PDB file of C-alpha atoms in Angstrom:
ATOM      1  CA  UNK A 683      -4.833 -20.138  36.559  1.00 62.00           C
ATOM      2  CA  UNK A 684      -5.622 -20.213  32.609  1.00 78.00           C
ATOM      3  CA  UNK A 685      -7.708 -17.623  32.950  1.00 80.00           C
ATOM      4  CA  UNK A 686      -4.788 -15.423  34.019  1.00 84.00           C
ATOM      5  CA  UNK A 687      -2.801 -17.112  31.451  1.00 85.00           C
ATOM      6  CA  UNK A 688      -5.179 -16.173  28.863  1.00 91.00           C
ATOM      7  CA  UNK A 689      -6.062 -12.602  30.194  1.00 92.00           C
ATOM      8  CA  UNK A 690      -2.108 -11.669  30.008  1.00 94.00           C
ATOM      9  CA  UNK A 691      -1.857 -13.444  26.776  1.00 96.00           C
ATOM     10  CA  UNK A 692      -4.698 -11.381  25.780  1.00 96.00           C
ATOM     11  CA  UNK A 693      -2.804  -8.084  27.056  1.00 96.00           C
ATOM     12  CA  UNK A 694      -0.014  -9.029  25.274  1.00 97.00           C
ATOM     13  CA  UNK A 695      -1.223  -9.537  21.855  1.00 97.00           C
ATOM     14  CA  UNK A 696      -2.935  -6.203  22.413  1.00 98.00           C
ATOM     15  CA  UNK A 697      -0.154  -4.259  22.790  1.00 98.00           C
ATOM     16  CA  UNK A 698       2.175  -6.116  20.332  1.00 98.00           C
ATOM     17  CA  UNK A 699      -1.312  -5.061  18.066  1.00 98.00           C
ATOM     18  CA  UNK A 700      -0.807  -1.300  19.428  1.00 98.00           C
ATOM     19  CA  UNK A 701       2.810  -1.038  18.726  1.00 98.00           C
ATOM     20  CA  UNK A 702       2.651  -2.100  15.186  1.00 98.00           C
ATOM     21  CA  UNK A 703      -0.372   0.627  14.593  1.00 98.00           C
ATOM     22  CA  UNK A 704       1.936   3.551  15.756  1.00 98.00           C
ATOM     23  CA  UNK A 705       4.918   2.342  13.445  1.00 98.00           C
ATOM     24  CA  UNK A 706       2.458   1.639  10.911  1.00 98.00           C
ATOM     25  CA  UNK A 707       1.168   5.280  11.572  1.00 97.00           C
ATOM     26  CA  UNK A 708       4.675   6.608  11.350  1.00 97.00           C
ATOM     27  CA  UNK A 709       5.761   4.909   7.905  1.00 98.00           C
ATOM     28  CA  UNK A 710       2.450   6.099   6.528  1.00 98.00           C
ATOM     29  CA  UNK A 711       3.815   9.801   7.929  1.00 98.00           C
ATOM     30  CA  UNK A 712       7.514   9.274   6.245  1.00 98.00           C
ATOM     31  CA  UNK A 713       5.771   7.725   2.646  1.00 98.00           C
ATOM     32  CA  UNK A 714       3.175  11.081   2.744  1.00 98.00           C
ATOM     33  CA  UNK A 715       6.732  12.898   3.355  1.00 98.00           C
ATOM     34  CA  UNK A 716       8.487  11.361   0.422  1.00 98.00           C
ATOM     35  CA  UNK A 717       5.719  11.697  -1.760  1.00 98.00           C
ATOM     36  CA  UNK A 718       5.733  15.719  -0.728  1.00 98.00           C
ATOM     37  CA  UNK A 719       9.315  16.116  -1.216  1.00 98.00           C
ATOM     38  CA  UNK A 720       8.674  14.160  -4.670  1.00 98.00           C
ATOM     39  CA  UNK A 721       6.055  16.725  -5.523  1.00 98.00           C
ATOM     40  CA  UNK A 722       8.258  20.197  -4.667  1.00 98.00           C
ATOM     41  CA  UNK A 723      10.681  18.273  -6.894  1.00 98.00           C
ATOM     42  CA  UNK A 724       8.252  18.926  -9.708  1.00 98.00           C
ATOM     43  CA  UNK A 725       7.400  15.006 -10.075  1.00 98.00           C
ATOM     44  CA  UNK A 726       3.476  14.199 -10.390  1.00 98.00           C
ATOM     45  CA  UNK A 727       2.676  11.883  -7.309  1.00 98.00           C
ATOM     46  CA  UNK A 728      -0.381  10.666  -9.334  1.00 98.00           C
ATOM     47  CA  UNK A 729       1.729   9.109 -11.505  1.00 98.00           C
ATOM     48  CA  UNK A 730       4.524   7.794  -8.966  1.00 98.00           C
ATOM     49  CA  UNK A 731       1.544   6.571  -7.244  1.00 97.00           C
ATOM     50  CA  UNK A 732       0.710   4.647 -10.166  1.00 95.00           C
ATOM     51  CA  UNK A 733       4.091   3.238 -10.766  1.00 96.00           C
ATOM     52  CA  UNK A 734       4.357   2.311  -7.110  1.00 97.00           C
ATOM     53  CA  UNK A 735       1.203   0.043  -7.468  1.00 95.00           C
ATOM     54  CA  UNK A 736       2.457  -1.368 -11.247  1.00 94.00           C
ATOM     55  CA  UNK A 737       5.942  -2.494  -9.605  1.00 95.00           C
ATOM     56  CA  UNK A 738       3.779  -4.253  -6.780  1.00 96.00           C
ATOM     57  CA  UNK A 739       1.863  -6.192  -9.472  1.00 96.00           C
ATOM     58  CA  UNK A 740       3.436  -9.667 -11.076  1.00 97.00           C
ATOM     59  CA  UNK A 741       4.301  -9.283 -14.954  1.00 97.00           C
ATOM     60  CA  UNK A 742       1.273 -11.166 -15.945  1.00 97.00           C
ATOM     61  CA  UNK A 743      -0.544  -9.130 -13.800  1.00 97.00           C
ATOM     62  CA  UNK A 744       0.320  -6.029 -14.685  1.00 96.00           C
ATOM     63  CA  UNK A 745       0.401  -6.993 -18.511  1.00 96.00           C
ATOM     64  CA  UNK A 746      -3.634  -8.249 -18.168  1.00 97.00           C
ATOM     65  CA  UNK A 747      -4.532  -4.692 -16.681  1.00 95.00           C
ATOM     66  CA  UNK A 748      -2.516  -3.215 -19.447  1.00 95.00           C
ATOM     67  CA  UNK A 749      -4.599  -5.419 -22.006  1.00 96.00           C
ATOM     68  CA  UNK A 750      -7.708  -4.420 -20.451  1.00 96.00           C
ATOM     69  CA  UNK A 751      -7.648  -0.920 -19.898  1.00 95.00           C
ATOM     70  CA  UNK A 752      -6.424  -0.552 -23.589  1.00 96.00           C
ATOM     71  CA  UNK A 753      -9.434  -2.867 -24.707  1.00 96.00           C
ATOM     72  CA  UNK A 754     -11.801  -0.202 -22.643  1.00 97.00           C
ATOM     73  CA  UNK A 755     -10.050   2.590 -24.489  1.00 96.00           C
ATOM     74  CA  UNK A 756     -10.303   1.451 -27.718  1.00 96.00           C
ATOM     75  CA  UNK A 757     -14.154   0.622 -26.912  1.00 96.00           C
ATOM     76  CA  UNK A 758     -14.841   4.109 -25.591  1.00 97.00           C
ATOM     77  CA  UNK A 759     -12.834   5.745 -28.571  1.00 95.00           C
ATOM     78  CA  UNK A 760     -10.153   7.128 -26.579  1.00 95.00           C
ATOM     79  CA  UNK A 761      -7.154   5.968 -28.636  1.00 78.00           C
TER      80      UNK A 761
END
């Protein structure tokens, strides 16, 4: 009897995991659209890209990589 219990538990997680790849699939699909319609708008998707990922970061966060990549700059003689 568990073993039937387990097996459709099993089934069930399966296709719960199955159901959240295809939406997963289809946001990625309406974010590659959004990002096209950005870019016939004459907006560089590198750099909304970049934004995107900033606003994801924590202040602190985003202030340290700010820090460092300045820091690398300066070493390299990019400024």
């Amino acid at each position: 009897m568990s073993d039937i219990i387990a097996a459709d538990q099993l089934r069930l997680l399966i296709e719960r995991i199955e159901r959240l790849e295809e939406e997963k699939k289809g946001i990625a699909d309406d974010i590659k659209d959004v990002y096209g319609e950005a870019k016939s708008t004459g907006f560089d998707t590198k750099t909304i890209r970049q934004i995107v990922r900033l606003r994801k970061m924590e202040k602190h966060h985003r202030d340290e990589a700010e820090m460092l990549l300045e820091t690398y700059k300066q070493a390299l003689g990019l400024d």
